[in-house]
N, CA, C and O atoms as a GROMACS GRO file, in nm:
protein
  408
    1UNK      N    1  -0.831   1.305   0.307
    1UNK     CA    2  -0.897   1.229   0.203
    1UNK      C    3  -1.036   1.189   0.253
    1UNK      O    4  -1.053   1.140   0.364
    2UNK      N    5  -1.134   1.212   0.169
    2UNK     CA    6  -1.272   1.176   0.202
    2UNK      C    7  -1.297   1.033   0.154
    2UNK      O    8  -1.318   1.010   0.035
    3UNK      N    9  -1.296   0.939   0.247
    3UNK     CA   10  -1.310   0.797   0.213
    3UNK      C   11  -1.454   0.757   0.182
    3UNK      O   12  -1.481   0.641   0.150
    4UNK      N   13  -1.546   0.850   0.192
    4UNK     CA   14  -1.687   0.820   0.166
    4UNK      C   15  -1.740   0.900   0.047
    4UNK      O   16  -1.859   0.930   0.039
    5UNK      N   17  -1.650   0.933  -0.045
    5UNK     CA   18  -1.692   1.013  -0.160
    5UNK      C   19  -1.634   0.960  -0.290
    5UNK      O   20  -1.519   0.916  -0.297
    6UNK      N   21  -1.718   0.965  -0.393
    6UNK     CA   22  -1.677   0.939  -0.530
    6UNK      C   23  -1.679   1.072  -0.604
    6UNK      O   24  -1.777   1.146  -0.598
    7UNK      N   25  -1.571   1.103  -0.674
    7UNK     CA   26  -1.566   1.222  -0.758
    7UNK      C   27  -1.563   1.177  -0.903
    7UNK      O   28  -1.479   1.096  -0.942
    8UNK      N   29  -1.655   1.229  -0.981
    8UNK     CA   30  -1.658   1.204  -1.124
    8UNK      C   31  -1.599   1.326  -1.192
    8UNK      O   32  -1.655   1.435  -1.185
    9UNK      N   33  -1.485   1.307  -1.256
    9UNK     CA   34  -1.412   1.416  -1.320
    9UNK      C   35  -1.432   1.399  -1.471
    9UNK      O   36  -1.388   1.301  -1.531
   10UNK      N   37  -1.499   1.497  -1.529
   10UNK     CA   38  -1.540   1.486  -1.669
   10UNK      C   39  -1.478   1.598  -1.751
   10UNK      O   40  -1.504   1.716  -1.725
   11UNK      N   41  -1.398   1.561  -1.849
   11UNK     CA   42  -1.345   1.659  -1.944
   11UNK      C   43  -1.448   1.675  -2.055
   11UNK      O   44  -1.498   1.577  -2.110
   12UNK      N   45  -1.479   1.801  -2.087
   12UNK     CA   46  -1.582   1.825  -2.186
   12UNK      C   47  -1.556   1.950  -2.269
   12UNK      O   48  -1.494   2.046  -2.223
   13UNK      N   49  -1.606   1.945  -2.390
   13UNK     CA   50  -1.612   2.065  -2.474
   13UNK      C   51  -1.746   2.069  -2.547
   13UNK      O   52  -1.764   2.143  -2.644
   14UNK      N   53  -1.841   1.987  -2.497
   14UNK     CA   54  -1.972   1.978  -2.558
   14UNK      C   55  -2.076   1.963  -2.448
   14UNK      O   56  -2.081   1.859  -2.382
   15UNK      N   57  -2.158   2.064  -2.427
   15UNK     CA   58  -2.252   2.066  -2.316
   15UNK      C   59  -2.359   1.957  -2.328
   15UNK      O   60  -2.404   1.904  -2.227
   16UNK      N   61  -2.398   1.924  -2.449
   16UNK     CA   62  -2.500   1.820  -2.468
   16UNK      C   63  -2.448   1.684  -2.422
   16UNK      O   64  -2.518   1.612  -2.350
   17UNK      N   65  -2.328   1.647  -2.464
   17UNK     CA   66  -2.268   1.521  -2.418
   17UNK      C   67  -2.248   1.522  -2.267
   17UNK      O   68  -2.278   1.424  -2.199
   18UNK      N   69  -2.197   1.632  -2.215
   18UNK     CA   70  -2.174   1.643  -2.071
   18UNK      C   71  -2.304   1.620  -1.993
   18UNK      O   72  -2.306   1.544  -1.896
   19UNK      N   73  -2.412   1.686  -2.034
   19UNK     CA   74  -2.539   1.671  -1.964
   19UNK      C   75  -2.589   1.527  -1.966
   19UNK      O   76  -2.643   1.478  -1.867
   20UNK      N   77  -2.570   1.459  -2.078
   20UNK     CA   78  -2.611   1.318  -2.088
   20UNK      C   79  -2.525   1.231  -1.995
   20UNK      O   80  -2.577   1.144  -1.926
   21UNK      N   81  -2.397   1.256  -1.993
   21UNK     CA   82  -2.306   1.183  -1.904
   21UNK      C   83  -2.349   1.200  -1.758
   21UNK      O   84  -2.353   1.103  -1.683
   22UNK      N   85  -2.381   1.322  -1.720
   22UNK     CA   86  -2.424   1.352  -1.582
   22UNK      C   87  -2.555   1.282  -1.549
   22UNK      O   88  -2.572   1.235  -1.437
   23UNK      N   89  -2.647   1.274  -1.644
   23UNK     CA   90  -2.774   1.204  -1.620
   23UNK      C   91  -2.750   1.059  -1.581
   23UNK      O   92  -2.817   1.007  -1.491
   24UNK      N   93  -2.657   0.993  -1.647
   24UNK     CA   94  -2.626   0.854  -1.614
   24UNK      C   95  -2.564   0.845  -1.475
   24UNK      O   96  -2.596   0.752  -1.400
   25UNK      N   97  -2.478   0.937  -1.440
   25UNK     CA   98  -2.417   0.938  -1.307
   25UNK      C   99  -2.524   0.956  -1.200
   25UNK      O  100  -2.521   0.888  -1.097
   26UNK      N  101  -2.617   1.044  -1.224
   26UNK     CA  102  -2.722   1.071  -1.126
   26UNK      C  103  -2.817   0.953  -1.108
   26UNK      O  104  -2.889   0.946  -1.008
   27UNK      N  105  -2.819   0.860  -1.203
   27UNK     CA  106  -2.904   0.741  -1.193
   27UNK      C  107  -2.836   0.624  -1.121
   27UNK      O  108  -2.898   0.521  -1.099
   28UNK      N  109  -2.709   0.641  -1.084
   28UNK     CA  110  -2.638   0.533  -1.016
   28UNK      C  111  -2.692   0.512  -0.875
   28UNK      O  112  -2.737   0.607  -0.810
   29UNK      N  113  -2.687   0.387  -0.829
   29UNK     CA  114  -2.720   0.358  -0.690
   29UNK      C  115  -2.599   0.396  -0.606
   29UNK      O  116  -2.490   0.341  -0.625
   30UNK      N  117  -2.616   0.487  -0.514
   30UNK     CA  118  -2.506   0.534  -0.429
   30UNK      C  119  -2.510   0.456  -0.298
   30UNK      O  120  -2.613   0.454  -0.231
   31UNK      N  121  -2.400   0.391  -0.261
   31UNK     CA  122  -2.397   0.316  -0.136
   31UNK      C  123  -2.428   0.405  -0.016
   31UNK      O  124  -2.394   0.524  -0.015
   32UNK      N  125  -2.494   0.348   0.084
   32UNK     CA  126  -2.529   0.423   0.204
   32UNK      C  127  -2.407   0.486   0.268
   32UNK      O  128  -2.303   0.421   0.282
   33UNK      N  129  -2.418   0.611   0.307
   33UNK     CA  130  -2.309   0.682   0.372
   33UNK      C  131  -2.211   0.747   0.276
   33UNK      O  132  -2.121   0.820   0.318
   34UNK      N  133  -2.226   0.721   0.148
   34UNK     CA  134  -2.136   0.778   0.046
   34UNK      C  135  -2.208   0.891  -0.028
   34UNK      O  136  -2.331   0.896  -0.032
   35UNK      N  137  -2.130   0.979  -0.086
   35UNK     CA  138  -2.187   1.080  -0.172
   35UNK      C  139  -2.101   1.093  -0.297
   35UNK      O  140  -1.989   1.043  -0.303
   36UNK      N  141  -2.157   1.162  -0.396
   36UNK     CA  142  -2.084   1.182  -0.521
   36UNK      C  143  -2.066   1.331  -0.546
   36UNK      O  144  -2.146   1.414  -0.503
   37UNK      N  145  -1.960   1.361  -0.617
   37UNK     CA  146  -1.930   1.497  -0.660
   37UNK      C  147  -1.900   1.489  -0.809
   37UNK      O  148  -1.829   1.399  -0.854
   38UNK      N  149  -1.954   1.580  -0.884
   38UNK     CA  150  -1.928   1.584  -1.028
   38UNK      C  151  -1.848   1.710  -1.058
   38UNK      O  152  -1.893   1.822  -1.032
   39UNK      N  153  -1.730   1.690  -1.114
   39UNK     CA  154  -1.639   1.800  -1.145
   39UNK      C  155  -1.628   1.811  -1.297
   39UNK      O  156  -1.585   1.717  -1.364
   40UNK      N  157  -1.667   1.924  -1.348
   40UNK     CA  158  -1.665   1.949  -1.492
   40UNK      C  159  -1.539   2.029  -1.527
   40UNK      O  160  -1.517   2.138  -1.474
   41UNK      N  161  -1.459   1.975  -1.616
   41UNK     CA  162  -1.341   2.045  -1.666
   41UNK      C  163  -1.370   2.080  -1.812
   41UNK      O  164  -1.379   1.992  -1.898
   42UNK      N  165  -1.385   2.209  -1.840
   42UNK     CA  166  -1.422   2.253  -1.974
   42UNK      C  167  -1.302   2.307  -2.051
   42UNK      O  168  -1.219   2.381  -1.999
   43UNK      N  169  -1.296   2.266  -2.177
   43UNK     CA  170  -1.200   2.321  -2.272
   43UNK      C  171  -1.056   2.322  -2.220
   43UNK      O  172  -0.986   2.422  -2.234
   44UNK      N  173  -1.014   2.212  -2.161
   44UNK     CA  174  -0.875   2.200  -2.113
   44UNK      C  175  -0.780   2.198  -2.233
   44UNK      O  176  -0.818   2.160  -2.344
   45UNK      N  177  -0.658   2.240  -2.209
   45UNK     CA  178  -0.557   2.239  -2.315
   45UNK      C  179  -0.529   2.096  -2.363
   45UNK      O  180  -0.496   2.075  -2.480
   46UNK      N  181  -0.542   1.999  -2.272
   46UNK     CA  182  -0.523   1.858  -2.306
   46UNK      C  183  -0.603   1.775  -2.206
   46UNK      O  184  -0.641   1.825  -2.100
   47UNK      N  185  -0.628   1.650  -2.240
   47UNK     CA  186  -0.699   1.561  -2.147
   47UNK      C  187  -0.618   1.545  -2.018
   47UNK      O  188  -0.674   1.547  -1.908
   48UNK      N  189  -0.488   1.530  -2.032
   48UNK     CA  190  -0.403   1.514  -1.916
   48UNK      C  191  -0.412   1.634  -1.823
   48UNK      O  192  -0.425   1.619  -1.702
   49UNK      N  193  -0.406   1.753  -1.880
   49UNK     CA  194  -0.416   1.875  -1.800
   49UNK      C  195  -0.552   1.884  -1.733
   49UNK      O  196  -0.561   1.922  -1.617
   50UNK      N  197  -0.658   1.849  -1.805
   50UNK     CA  198  -0.792   1.854  -1.750
   50UNK      C  199  -0.812   1.757  -1.635
   50UNK      O  200  -0.866   1.794  -1.531
   51UNK      N  201  -0.769   1.634  -1.654
   51UNK     CA  202  -0.785   1.534  -1.547
   51UNK      C  203  -0.698   1.569  -1.427
   51UNK      O  204  -0.739   1.546  -1.313
   52UNK      N  205  -0.581   1.622  -1.450
   52UNK     CA  206  -0.496   1.664  -1.338
   52UNK      C  207  -0.562   1.776  -1.258
   52UNK      O  208  -0.557   1.776  -1.135
   53UNK      N  209  -0.624   1.871  -1.328
   53UNK     CA  210  -0.694   1.980  -1.259
   53UNK      C  211  -0.809   1.924  -1.175
   53UNK      O  212  -0.830   1.968  -1.062
   54UNK      N  213  -0.882   1.827  -1.229
   54UNK     CA  214  -0.990   1.764  -1.155
   54UNK      C  215  -0.940   1.688  -1.035
   54UNK      O  216  -1.002   1.692  -0.928
   55UNK      N  217  -0.829   1.618  -1.051
   55UNK     CA  218  -0.769   1.543  -0.940
   55UNK      C  219  -0.732   1.637  -0.826
   55UNK      O  220  -0.756   1.607  -0.709
   56UNK      N  221  -0.673   1.751  -0.860
   56UNK     CA  222  -0.633   1.848  -0.758
   56UNK      C  223  -0.752   1.914  -0.690
   56UNK      O  224  -0.740   1.963  -0.577
   57UNK      N  225  -0.866   1.917  -0.757
   57UNK     CA  226  -0.985   1.985  -0.706
   57UNK      C  227  -1.067   1.900  -0.609
   57UNK      O  228  -1.164   1.949  -0.551
   58UNK      N  229  -1.029   1.774  -0.590
   58UNK     CA  230  -1.110   1.684  -0.509
   58UNK      C  231  -1.025   1.606  -0.410
   58UNK      O  232  -0.912   1.566  -0.441
   59UNK      N  233  -1.081   1.586  -0.290
   59UNK     CA  234  -1.013   1.500  -0.192
   59UNK      C  235  -1.084   1.365  -0.179
   59UNK      O  236  -1.062   1.292  -0.084
   60UNK      N  237  -1.171   1.333  -0.276
   60UNK     CA  238  -1.243   1.206  -0.275
   60UNK      C  239  -1.144   1.090  -0.285
   60UNK      O  240  -1.045   1.096  -0.358
   61UNK      N  241  -1.173   0.984  -0.211
   61UNK     CA  242  -1.089   0.863  -0.216
   61UNK      C  243  -1.104   0.792  -0.350
   61UNK      O  244  -1.011   0.728  -0.398
   62UNK      N  245  -1.222   0.803  -0.408
   62UNK     CA  246  -1.251   0.733  -0.533
   62UNK      C  247  -1.276   0.837  -0.643
   62UNK      O  248  -1.372   0.914  -0.636
   63UNK      N  249  -1.190   0.836  -0.743
   63UNK     CA  250  -1.201   0.931  -0.853
   63UNK      C  251  -1.228   0.853  -0.981
   63UNK      O  252  -1.157   0.757  -1.014
   64UNK      N  253  -1.330   0.896  -1.053
   64UNK     CA  254  -1.368   0.831  -1.177
   64UNK      C  255  -1.348   0.935  -1.288
   64UNK      O  256  -1.414   1.038  -1.290
   65UNK      N  257  -1.257   0.906  -1.378
   65UNK     CA  258  -1.224   0.998  -1.487
   65UNK      C  259  -1.301   0.956  -1.611
   65UNK      O  260  -1.288   0.844  -1.660
   66UNK      N  261  -1.382   1.048  -1.663
   66UNK     CA  262  -1.467   1.018  -1.777
   66UNK      C  263  -1.451   1.122  -1.886
   66UNK      O  264  -1.429   1.240  -1.859
   67UNK      N  265  -1.463   1.076  -2.008
   67UNK     CA  266  -1.478   1.168  -2.120
   67UNK      C  267  -1.626   1.199  -2.132
   67UNK      O  268  -1.708   1.118  -2.090
   68UNK      N  269  -1.660   1.310  -2.187
   68UNK     CA  270  -1.798   1.357  -2.195
   68UNK      C  271  -1.894   1.259  -2.262
   68UNK      O  272  -2.014   1.260  -2.234
   69UNK      N  273  -1.843   1.176  -2.351
   69UNK     CA  274  -1.931   1.084  -2.424
   69UNK      C  275  -1.924   0.941  -2.371
   69UNK      O  276  -1.950   0.845  -2.444
   70UNK      N  277  -1.890   0.928  -2.243
   70UNK     CA  278  -1.890   0.798  -2.176
   70UNK      C  279  -2.009   0.794  -2.082
   70UNK      O  280  -2.026   0.882  -1.997
   71UNK      N  281  -2.091   0.691  -2.097
   71UNK     CA  282  -2.212   0.680  -2.018
   71UNK      C  283  -2.208   0.550  -1.938
   71UNK      O  284  -2.193   0.442  -1.995
   72UNK      N  285  -2.222   0.559  -1.807
   72UNK     CA  286  -2.216   0.442  -1.720
   72UNK      C  287  -2.354   0.378  -1.717
   72UNK      O  288  -2.449   0.435  -1.662
   73UNK      N  289  -2.365   0.261  -1.776
   73UNK     CA  290  -2.493   0.191  -1.786
   73UNK      C  291  -2.522   0.105  -1.663
   73UNK      O  292  -2.639   0.085  -1.629
   74UNK      N  293  -2.420   0.054  -1.598
   74UNK     CA  294  -2.436  -0.032  -1.481
   74UNK      C  295  -2.471   0.053  -1.359
   74UNK      O  296  -2.385   0.121  -1.304
   75UNK      N  297  -2.596   0.049  -1.318
   75UNK     CA  298  -2.640   0.132  -1.206
   75UNK      C  299  -2.574   0.090  -1.075
   75UNK      O  300  -2.573   0.167  -0.979
   76UNK      N  301  -2.520  -0.031  -1.069
   76UNK     CA  302  -2.449  -0.080  -0.950
   76UNK      C  303  -2.299  -0.052  -0.956
   76UNK      O  304  -2.222  -0.108  -0.877
   77UNK      N  305  -2.258   0.033  -1.046
   77UNK     CA  306  -2.117   0.062  -1.069
   77UNK      C  307  -2.042   0.097  -0.939
   77UNK      O  308  -1.934   0.044  -0.914
   78UNK      N  309  -2.098   0.184  -0.858
   78UNK     CA  310  -2.029   0.228  -0.735
   78UNK      C  311  -2.014   0.113  -0.636
   78UNK      O  312  -1.909   0.098  -0.574
   79UNK      N  313  -2.118   0.032  -0.622
   79UNK     CA  314  -2.109  -0.085  -0.535
   79UNK      C  315  -2.002  -0.182  -0.586
   79UNK      O  316  -1.924  -0.237  -0.509
   80UNK      N  317  -1.999  -0.201  -0.718
   80UNK     CA  318  -1.900  -0.292  -0.778
   80UNK      C  319  -1.758  -0.242  -0.754
   80UNK      O  320  -1.668  -0.321  -0.724
   81UNK      N  321  -1.738  -0.112  -0.768
   81UNK     CA  322  -1.604  -0.054  -0.745
   81UNK      C  323  -1.562  -0.076  -0.599
   81UNK      O  324  -1.450  -0.119  -0.573
   82UNK      N  325  -1.650  -0.047  -0.507
   82UNK     CA  326  -1.618  -0.068  -0.365
   82UNK      C  327  -1.586  -0.214  -0.337
   82UNK      O  328  -1.495  -0.245  -0.260
   83UNK      N  329  -1.660  -0.304  -0.400
   83UNK     CA  330  -1.637  -0.447  -0.381
   83UNK      C  331  -1.499  -0.488  -0.430
   83UNK      O  332  -1.429  -0.566  -0.364
   84UNK      N  333  -1.459  -0.438  -0.544
   84UNK     CA  334  -1.327  -0.471  -0.600
   84UNK      C  335  -1.216  -0.423  -0.506
   84UNK      O  336  -1.125  -0.499  -0.474
   85UNK      N  337  -1.225  -0.298  -0.460
   85UNK     CA  338  -1.120  -0.244  -0.374
   85UNK      C  339  -1.120  -0.310  -0.236
   85UNK      O  340  -1.013  -0.324  -0.176
   86UNK      N  341  -1.234  -0.350  -0.185
   86UNK     CA  342  -1.238  -0.410  -0.052
   86UNK      C  343  -1.187  -0.554  -0.052
   86UNK      O  344  -1.143  -0.604   0.052
   87UNK      N  345  -1.193  -0.621  -0.166
   87UNK     CA  346  -1.147  -0.760  -0.175
   87UNK      C  347  -0.995  -0.772  -0.176
   87UNK      O  348  -0.940  -0.874  -0.134
   88UNK      N  349  -0.926  -0.669  -0.225
   88UNK     CA  350  -0.781  -0.678  -0.240
   88UNK      C  351  -0.719  -0.540  -0.222
   88UNK      O  352  -0.730  -0.456  -0.311
   89UNK      N  353  -0.655  -0.518  -0.109
   89UNK     CA  354  -0.597  -0.387  -0.079
   89UNK      C  355  -0.480  -0.351  -0.169
   89UNK      O  356  -0.439  -0.235  -0.172
   90UNK      N  357  -0.426  -0.447  -0.243
   90UNK     CA  358  -0.315  -0.415  -0.333
   90UNK      C  359  -0.364  -0.348  -0.462
   90UNK      O  360  -0.285  -0.293  -0.538
   91UNK      N  361  -0.495  -0.353  -0.487
   91UNK     CA  362  -0.551  -0.288  -0.605
   91UNK      C  363  -0.567  -0.140  -0.575
   91UNK      O  364  -0.636  -0.103  -0.480
   92UNK      N  365  -0.504  -0.058  -0.655
   92UNK     CA  366  -0.511   0.086  -0.635
   92UNK      C  367  -0.581   0.160  -0.747
   92UNK      O  368  -0.616   0.277  -0.733
   93UNK      N  369  -0.604   0.089  -0.860
   93UNK     CA  370  -0.666   0.154  -0.974
   93UNK      C  371  -0.732   0.047  -1.061
   93UNK      O  372  -0.681  -0.064  -1.076
   94UNK      N  373  -0.846   0.083  -1.116
   94UNK     CA  374  -0.911  -0.003  -1.214
   94UNK      C  375  -0.948   0.084  -1.333
   94UNK      O  376  -0.961   0.206  -1.319
   95UNK      N  377  -0.966   0.024  -1.448
   95UNK     CA  378  -1.000   0.104  -1.563
   95UNK      C  379  -1.044   0.023  -1.683
   95UNK      O  380  -1.030  -0.099  -1.688
   96UNK      N  381  -1.098   0.094  -1.778
   96UNK     CA  382  -1.142   0.037  -1.904
   96UNK      C  383  -1.093   0.132  -2.012
   96UNK      O  384  -1.106   0.254  -2.001
   97UNK      N  385  -1.037   0.074  -2.116
   97UNK     CA  386  -0.987   0.159  -2.224
   97UNK      C  387  -1.016   0.092  -2.357
   97UNK      O  388  -0.981  -0.024  -2.380
   98UNK      N  389  -1.080   0.166  -2.443
   98UNK     CA  390  -1.097   0.118  -2.579
   98UNK      C  391  -1.211   0.020  -2.600
   98UNK      O  392  -1.225  -0.034  -2.710
   99UNK      N  393  -1.292  -0.006  -2.501
   99UNK     CA  394  -1.401  -0.100  -2.518
   99UNK      C  395  -1.527  -0.028  -2.564
   99UNK      O  396  -1.566   0.074  -2.507
  100UNK      N  397  -1.590  -0.080  -2.666
  100UNK     CA  398  -1.717  -0.024  -2.712
  100UNK      C  399  -1.832  -0.077  -2.627
  100UNK      O  400  -1.933  -0.009  -2.609
  101UNK      N  401  -1.815  -0.198  -2.574
  101UNK     CA  402  -1.922  -0.260  -2.495
  101UNK      C  403  -1.860  -0.359  -2.397
  101UNK      O  404  -1.764  -0.428  -2.430
  102UNK      N  405  -1.916  -0.365  -2.278
  102UNK     CA  406  -1.872  -0.462  -2.177
  102UNK      C  407  -1.986  -0.554  -2.141
  102UNK      O  408  -1.970  -0.642  -2.058
   0.00000   0.00000   0.00000
């Protein structure tokens, strides 16, 4: 497991949305010593199948599952994620579902 890597796993069937999603990821502040990997899953039979394929394709300790039309606005997102996990080792997963705005 690569403890210094974030993998962004994106299910997509629309290249325009995917490219916009990637632009937001590339604008994130990456913590020192860490790197990011962007894994594109195109035209999967289902979201579950697509995300599972992405999960299997990466050994990153931190995996971020995104739909193509999800854009991360908080440029400190990666720092915030690391902070959450470092504060409490019992936390193994965080997520947001169904929110239009945070």
